[in-house]
GROMACS .gro file of N, CA, C and O in nm:
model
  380
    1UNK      N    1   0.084  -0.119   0.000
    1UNK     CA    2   0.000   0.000   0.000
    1UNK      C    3   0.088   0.124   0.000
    1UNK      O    4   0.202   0.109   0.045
    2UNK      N    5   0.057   0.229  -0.038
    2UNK     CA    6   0.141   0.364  -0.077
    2UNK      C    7   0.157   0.422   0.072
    2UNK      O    8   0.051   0.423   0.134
    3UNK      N    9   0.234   0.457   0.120
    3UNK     CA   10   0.248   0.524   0.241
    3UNK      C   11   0.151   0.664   0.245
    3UNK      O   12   0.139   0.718   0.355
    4UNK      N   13   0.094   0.712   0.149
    4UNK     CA   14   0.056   0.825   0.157
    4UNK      C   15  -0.134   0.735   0.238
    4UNK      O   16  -0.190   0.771   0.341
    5UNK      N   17  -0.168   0.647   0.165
    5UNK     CA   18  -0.291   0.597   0.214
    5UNK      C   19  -0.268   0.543   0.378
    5UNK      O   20  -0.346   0.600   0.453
    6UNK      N   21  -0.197   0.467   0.432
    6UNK     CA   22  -0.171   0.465   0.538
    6UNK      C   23  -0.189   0.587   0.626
    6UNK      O   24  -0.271   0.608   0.715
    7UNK      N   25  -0.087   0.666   0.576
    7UNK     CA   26  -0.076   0.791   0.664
    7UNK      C   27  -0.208   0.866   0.702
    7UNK      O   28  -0.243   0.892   0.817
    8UNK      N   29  -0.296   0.905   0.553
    8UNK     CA   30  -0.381   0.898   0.587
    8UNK      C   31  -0.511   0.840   0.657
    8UNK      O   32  -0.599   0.913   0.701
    9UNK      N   33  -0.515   0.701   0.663
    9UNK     CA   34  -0.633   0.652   0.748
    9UNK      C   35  -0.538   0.606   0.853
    9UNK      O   36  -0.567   0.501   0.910
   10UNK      N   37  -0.421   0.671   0.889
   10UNK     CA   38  -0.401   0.686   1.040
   10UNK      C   39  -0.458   0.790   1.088
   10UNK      O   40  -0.539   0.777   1.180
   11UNK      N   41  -0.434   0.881   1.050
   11UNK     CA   42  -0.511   1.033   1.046
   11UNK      C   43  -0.634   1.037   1.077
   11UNK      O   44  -0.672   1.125   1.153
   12UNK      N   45  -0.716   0.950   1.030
   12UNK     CA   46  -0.850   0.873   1.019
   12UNK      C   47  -0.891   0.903   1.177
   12UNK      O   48  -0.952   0.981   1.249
   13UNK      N   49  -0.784   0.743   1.175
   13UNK     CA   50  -0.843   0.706   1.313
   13UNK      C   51  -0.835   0.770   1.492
   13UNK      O   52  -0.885   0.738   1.599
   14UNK      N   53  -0.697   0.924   1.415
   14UNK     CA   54  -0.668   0.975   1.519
   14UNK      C   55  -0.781   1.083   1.562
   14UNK      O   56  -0.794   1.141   1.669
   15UNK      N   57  -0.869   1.093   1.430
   15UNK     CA   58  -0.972   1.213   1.475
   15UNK      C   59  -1.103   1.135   1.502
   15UNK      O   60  -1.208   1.196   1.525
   16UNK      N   61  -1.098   1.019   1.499
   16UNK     CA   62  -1.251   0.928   1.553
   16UNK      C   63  -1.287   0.939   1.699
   16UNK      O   64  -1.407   0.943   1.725
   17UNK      N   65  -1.173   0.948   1.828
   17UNK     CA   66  -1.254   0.980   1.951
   17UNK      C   67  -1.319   1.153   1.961
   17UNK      O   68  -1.429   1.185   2.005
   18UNK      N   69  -1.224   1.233   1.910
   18UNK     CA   70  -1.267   1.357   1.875
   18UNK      C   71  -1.454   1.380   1.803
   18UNK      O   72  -1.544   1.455   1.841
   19UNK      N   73  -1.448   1.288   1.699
   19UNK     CA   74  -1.555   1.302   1.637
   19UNK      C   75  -1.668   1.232   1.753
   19UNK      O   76  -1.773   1.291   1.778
   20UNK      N   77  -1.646   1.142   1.799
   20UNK     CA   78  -1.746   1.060   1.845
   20UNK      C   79  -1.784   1.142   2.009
   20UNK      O   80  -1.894   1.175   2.053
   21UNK      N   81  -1.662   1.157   2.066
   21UNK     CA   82  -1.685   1.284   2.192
   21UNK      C   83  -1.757   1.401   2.151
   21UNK      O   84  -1.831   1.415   2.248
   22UNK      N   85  -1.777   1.469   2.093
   22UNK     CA   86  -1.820   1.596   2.036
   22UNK      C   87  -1.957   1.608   2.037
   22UNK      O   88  -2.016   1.537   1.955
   23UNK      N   89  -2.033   1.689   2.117
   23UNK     CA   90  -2.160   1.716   2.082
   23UNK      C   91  -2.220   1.873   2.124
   23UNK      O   92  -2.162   1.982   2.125
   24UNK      N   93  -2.327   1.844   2.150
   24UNK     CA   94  -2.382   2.036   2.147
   24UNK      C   95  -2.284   2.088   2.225
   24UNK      O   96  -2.217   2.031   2.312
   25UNK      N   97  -2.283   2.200   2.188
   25UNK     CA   98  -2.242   2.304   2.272
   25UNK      C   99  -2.300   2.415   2.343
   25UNK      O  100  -2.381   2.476   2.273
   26UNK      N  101  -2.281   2.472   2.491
   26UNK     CA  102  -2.385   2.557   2.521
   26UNK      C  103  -2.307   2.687   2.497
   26UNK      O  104  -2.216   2.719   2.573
   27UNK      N  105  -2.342   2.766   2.391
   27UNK     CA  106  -2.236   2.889   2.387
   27UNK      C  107  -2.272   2.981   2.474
   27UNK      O  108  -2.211   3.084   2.447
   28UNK      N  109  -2.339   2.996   2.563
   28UNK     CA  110  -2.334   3.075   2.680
   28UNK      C  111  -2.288   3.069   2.832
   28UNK      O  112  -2.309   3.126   2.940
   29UNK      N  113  -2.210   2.963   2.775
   29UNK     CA  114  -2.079   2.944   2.901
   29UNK      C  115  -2.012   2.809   2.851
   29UNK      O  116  -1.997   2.708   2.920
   30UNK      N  117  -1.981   2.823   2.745
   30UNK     CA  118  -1.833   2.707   2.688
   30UNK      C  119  -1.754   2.796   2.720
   30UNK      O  120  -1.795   2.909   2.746
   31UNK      N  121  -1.638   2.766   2.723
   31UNK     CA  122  -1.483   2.850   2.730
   31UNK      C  123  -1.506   2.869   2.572
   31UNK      O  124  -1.608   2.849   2.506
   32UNK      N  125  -1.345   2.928   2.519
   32UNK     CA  126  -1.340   2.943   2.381
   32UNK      C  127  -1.281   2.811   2.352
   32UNK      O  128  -1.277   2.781   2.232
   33UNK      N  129  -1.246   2.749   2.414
   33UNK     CA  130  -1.117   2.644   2.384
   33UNK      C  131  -1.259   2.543   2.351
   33UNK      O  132  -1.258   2.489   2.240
   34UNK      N  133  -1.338   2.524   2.409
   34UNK     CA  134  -1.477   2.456   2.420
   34UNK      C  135  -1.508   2.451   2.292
   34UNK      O  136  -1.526   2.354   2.219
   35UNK      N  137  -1.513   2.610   2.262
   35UNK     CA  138  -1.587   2.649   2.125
   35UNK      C  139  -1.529   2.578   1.979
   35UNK      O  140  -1.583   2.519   1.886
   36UNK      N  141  -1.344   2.631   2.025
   36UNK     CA  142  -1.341   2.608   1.898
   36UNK      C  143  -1.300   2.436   1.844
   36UNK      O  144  -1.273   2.404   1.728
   37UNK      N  145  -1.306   2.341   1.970
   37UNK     CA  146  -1.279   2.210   1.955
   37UNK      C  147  -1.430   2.154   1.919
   37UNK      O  148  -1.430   2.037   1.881
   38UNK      N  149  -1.546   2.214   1.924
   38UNK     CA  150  -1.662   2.161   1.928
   38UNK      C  151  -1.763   2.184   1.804
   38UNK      O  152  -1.841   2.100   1.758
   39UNK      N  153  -1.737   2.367   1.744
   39UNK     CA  154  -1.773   2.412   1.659
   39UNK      C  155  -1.683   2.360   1.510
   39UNK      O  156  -1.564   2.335   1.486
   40UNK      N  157  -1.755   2.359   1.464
   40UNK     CA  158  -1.724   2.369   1.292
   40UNK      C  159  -1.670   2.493   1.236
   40UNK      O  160  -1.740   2.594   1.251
   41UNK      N  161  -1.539   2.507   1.163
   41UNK     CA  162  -1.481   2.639   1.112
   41UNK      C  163  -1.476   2.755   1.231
   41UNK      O  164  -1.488   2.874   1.199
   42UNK      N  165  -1.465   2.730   1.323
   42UNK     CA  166  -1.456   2.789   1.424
   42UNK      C  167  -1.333   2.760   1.552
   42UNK      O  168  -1.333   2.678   1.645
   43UNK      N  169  -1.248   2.848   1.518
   43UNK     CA  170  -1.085   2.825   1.568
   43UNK      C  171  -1.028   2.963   1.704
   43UNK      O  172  -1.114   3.040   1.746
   44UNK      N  173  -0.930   2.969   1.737
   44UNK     CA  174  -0.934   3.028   1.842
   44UNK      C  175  -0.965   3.158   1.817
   44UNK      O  176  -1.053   3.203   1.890
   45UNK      N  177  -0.914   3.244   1.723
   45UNK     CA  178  -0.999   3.402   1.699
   45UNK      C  179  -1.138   3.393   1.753
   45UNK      O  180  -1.167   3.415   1.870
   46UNK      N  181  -1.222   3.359   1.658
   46UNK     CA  182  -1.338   3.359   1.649
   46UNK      C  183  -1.405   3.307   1.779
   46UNK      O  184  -1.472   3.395   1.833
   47UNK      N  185  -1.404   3.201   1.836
   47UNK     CA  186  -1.438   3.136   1.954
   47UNK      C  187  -1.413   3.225   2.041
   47UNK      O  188  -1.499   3.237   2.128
   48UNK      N  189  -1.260   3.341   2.053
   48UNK     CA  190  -1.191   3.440   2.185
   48UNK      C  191  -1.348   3.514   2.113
   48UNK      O  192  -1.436   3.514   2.199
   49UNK      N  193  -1.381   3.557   2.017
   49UNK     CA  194  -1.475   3.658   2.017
   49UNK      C  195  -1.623   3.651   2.028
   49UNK      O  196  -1.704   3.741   2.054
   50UNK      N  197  -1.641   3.529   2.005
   50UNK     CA  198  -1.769   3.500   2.052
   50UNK      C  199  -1.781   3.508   2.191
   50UNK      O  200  -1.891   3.542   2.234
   51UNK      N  201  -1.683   3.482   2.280
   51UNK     CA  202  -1.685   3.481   2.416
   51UNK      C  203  -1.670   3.637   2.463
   51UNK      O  204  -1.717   3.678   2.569
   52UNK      N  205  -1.611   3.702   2.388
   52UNK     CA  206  -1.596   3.862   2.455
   52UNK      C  207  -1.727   3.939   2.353
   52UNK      O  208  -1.752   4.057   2.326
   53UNK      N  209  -1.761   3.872   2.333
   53UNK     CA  210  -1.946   3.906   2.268
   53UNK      C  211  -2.008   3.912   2.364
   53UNK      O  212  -2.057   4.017   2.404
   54UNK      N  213  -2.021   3.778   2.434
   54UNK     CA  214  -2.101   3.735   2.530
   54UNK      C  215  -2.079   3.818   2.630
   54UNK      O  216  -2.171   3.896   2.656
   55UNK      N  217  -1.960   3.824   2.710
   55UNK     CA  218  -1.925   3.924   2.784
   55UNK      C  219  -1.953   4.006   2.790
   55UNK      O  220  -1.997   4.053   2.895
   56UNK      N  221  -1.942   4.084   2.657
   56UNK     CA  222  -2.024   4.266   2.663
   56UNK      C  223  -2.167   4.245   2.640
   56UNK      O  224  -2.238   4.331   2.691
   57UNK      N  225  -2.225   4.154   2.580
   57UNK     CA  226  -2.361   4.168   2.539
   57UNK      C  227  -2.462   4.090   2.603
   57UNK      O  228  -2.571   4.085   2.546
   58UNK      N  229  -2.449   4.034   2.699
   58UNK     CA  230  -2.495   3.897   2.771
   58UNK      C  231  -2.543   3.770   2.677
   58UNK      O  232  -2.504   3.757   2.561
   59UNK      N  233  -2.610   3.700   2.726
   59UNK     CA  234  -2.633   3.578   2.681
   59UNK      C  235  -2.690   3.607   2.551
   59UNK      O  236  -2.746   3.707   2.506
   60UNK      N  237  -2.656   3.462   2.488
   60UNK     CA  238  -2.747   3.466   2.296
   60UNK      C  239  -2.874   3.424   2.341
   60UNK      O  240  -2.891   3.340   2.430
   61UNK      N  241  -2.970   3.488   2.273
   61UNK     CA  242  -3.085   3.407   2.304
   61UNK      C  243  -3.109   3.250   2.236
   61UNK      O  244  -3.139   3.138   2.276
   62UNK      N  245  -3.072   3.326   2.086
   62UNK     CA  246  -3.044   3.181   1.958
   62UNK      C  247  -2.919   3.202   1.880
   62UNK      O  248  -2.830   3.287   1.868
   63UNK      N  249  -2.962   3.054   1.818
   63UNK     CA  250  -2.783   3.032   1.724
   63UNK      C  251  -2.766   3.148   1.632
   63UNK      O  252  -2.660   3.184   1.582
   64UNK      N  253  -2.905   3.210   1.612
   64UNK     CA  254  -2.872   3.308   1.500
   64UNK      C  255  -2.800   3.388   1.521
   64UNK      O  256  -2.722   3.432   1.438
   65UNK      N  257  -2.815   3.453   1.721
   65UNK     CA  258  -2.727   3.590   1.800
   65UNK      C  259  -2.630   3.593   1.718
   65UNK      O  260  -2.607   3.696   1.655
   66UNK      N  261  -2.549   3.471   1.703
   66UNK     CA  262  -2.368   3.424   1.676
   66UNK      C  263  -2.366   3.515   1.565
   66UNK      O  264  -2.254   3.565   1.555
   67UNK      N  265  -2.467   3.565   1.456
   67UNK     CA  266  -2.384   3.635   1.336
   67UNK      C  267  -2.359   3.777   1.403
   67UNK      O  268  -2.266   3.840   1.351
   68UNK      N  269  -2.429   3.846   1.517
   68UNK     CA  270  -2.387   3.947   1.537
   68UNK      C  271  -2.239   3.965   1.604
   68UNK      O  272  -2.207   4.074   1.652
   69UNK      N  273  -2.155   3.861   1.605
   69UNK     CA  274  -2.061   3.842   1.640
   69UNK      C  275  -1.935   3.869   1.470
   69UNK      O  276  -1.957   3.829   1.356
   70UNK      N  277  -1.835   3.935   1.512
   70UNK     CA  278  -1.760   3.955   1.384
   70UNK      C  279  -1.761   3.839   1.369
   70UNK      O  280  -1.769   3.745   1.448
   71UNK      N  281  -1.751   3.848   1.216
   71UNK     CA  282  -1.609   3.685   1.130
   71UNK      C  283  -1.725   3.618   1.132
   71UNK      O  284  -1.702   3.516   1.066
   72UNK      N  285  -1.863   3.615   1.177
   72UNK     CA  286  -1.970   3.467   1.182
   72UNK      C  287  -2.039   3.508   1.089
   72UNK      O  288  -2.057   3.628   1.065
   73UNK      N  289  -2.088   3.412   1.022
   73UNK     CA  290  -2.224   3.509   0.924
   73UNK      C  291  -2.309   3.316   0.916
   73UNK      O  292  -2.270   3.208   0.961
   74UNK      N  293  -2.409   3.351   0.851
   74UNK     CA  294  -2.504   3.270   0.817
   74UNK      C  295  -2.503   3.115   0.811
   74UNK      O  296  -2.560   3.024   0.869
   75UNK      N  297  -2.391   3.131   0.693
   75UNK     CA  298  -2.353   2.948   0.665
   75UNK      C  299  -2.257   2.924   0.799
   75UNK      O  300  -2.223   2.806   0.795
   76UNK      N  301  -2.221   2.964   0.871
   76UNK     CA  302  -2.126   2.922   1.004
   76UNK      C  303  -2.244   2.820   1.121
   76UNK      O  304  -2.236   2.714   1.182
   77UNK      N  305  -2.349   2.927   1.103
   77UNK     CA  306  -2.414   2.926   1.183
   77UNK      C  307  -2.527   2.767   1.147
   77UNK      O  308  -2.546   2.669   1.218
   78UNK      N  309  -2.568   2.792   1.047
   78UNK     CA  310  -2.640   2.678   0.990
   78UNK      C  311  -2.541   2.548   0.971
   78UNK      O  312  -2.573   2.433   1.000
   79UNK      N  313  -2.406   2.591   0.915
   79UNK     CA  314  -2.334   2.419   0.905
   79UNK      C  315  -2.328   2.384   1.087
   79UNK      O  316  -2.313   2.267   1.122
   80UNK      N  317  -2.337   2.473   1.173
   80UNK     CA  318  -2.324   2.438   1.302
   80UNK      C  319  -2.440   2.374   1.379
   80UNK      O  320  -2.434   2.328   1.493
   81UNK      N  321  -2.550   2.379   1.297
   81UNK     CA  322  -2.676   2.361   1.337
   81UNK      C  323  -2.727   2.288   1.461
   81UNK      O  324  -2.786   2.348   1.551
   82UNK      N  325  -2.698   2.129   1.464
   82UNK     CA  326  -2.674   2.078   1.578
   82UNK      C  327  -2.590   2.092   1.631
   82UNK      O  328  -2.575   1.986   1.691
   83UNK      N  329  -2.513   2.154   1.654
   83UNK     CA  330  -2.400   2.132   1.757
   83UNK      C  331  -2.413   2.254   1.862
   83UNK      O  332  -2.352   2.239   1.968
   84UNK      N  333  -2.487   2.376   1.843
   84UNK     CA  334  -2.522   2.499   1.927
   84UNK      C  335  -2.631   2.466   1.999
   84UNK      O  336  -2.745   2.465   1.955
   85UNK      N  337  -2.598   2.439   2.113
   85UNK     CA  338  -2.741   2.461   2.238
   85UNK      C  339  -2.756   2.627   2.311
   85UNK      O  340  -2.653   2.690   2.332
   86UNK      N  341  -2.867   2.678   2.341
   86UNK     CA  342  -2.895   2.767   2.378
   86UNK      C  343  -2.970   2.760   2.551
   86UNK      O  344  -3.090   2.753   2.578
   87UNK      N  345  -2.868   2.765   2.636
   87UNK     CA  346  -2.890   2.741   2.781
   87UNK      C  347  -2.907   2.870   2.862
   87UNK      O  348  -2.793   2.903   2.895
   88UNK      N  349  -2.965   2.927   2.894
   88UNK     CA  350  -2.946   3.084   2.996
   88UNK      C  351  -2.950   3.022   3.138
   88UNK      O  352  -3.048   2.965   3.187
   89UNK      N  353  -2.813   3.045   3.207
   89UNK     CA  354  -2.835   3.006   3.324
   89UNK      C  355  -2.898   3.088   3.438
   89UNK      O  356  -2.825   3.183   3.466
   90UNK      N  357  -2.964   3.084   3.483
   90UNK     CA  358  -3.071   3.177   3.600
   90UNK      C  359  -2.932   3.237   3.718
   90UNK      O  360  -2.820   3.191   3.742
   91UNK      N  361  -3.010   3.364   3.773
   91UNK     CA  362  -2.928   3.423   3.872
   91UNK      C  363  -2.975   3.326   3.961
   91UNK      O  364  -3.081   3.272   3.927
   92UNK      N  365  -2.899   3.271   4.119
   92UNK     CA  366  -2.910   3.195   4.217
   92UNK      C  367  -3.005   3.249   4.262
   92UNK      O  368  -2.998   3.369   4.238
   93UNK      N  369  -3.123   3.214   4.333
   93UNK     CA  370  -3.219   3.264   4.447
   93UNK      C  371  -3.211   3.330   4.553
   93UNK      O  372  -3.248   3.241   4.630
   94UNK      N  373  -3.187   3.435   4.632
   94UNK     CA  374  -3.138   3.500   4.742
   94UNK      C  375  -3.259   3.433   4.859
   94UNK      O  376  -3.382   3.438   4.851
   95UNK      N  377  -3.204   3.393   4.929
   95UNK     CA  378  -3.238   3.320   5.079
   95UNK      C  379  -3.303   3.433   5.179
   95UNK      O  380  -3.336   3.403   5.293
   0.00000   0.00000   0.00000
């Protein structure tokens, strides 16, 4: 077999726990590191800015919020489709 095919479906098999671990994400409190191992086309820029989005702007309500975020636009958002959960976590109850 050609070393180049090997190499590749070693490659294969090194991104199969990755793929198979991977599921929604809650972008209103993933880290970025969260973001960008979980999201699709979505790497550390973008993930640091979605998170300092959140920061200044509070929580997304939906996946759509994400285009008001630089660098995101439409198809980001839709190839991401399942993988964005939308969680708002409540202030604690005062006693």
């Amino acid at each position: 077999m050609p070393r180049s095919f090997l190499r590749n479906l070693l490659g294969v098999f090194c991104l199969l726990p990755c793929l198979c671990f991977a599921g929604p994400v809650n972008i209103n409190t993933a880290t970025a590191d969260q973001l960008s191992a979980s999201l699709l086309g979505v790497g550390a820029q973008k993930a640091a800015a979605i998170v300092a989005f959140r920061e200044k702007n509070g929580p997304f309500r939906s996946p759509q919020d994400l285009t008001k975020v630089k660098g995101i636009g439409n198809s980001l958002v839709q190839k991401n489709k399942g993988l964005i959960r939308i969680e708002v976590e409540k202030p604690a109850e005062k006693k």
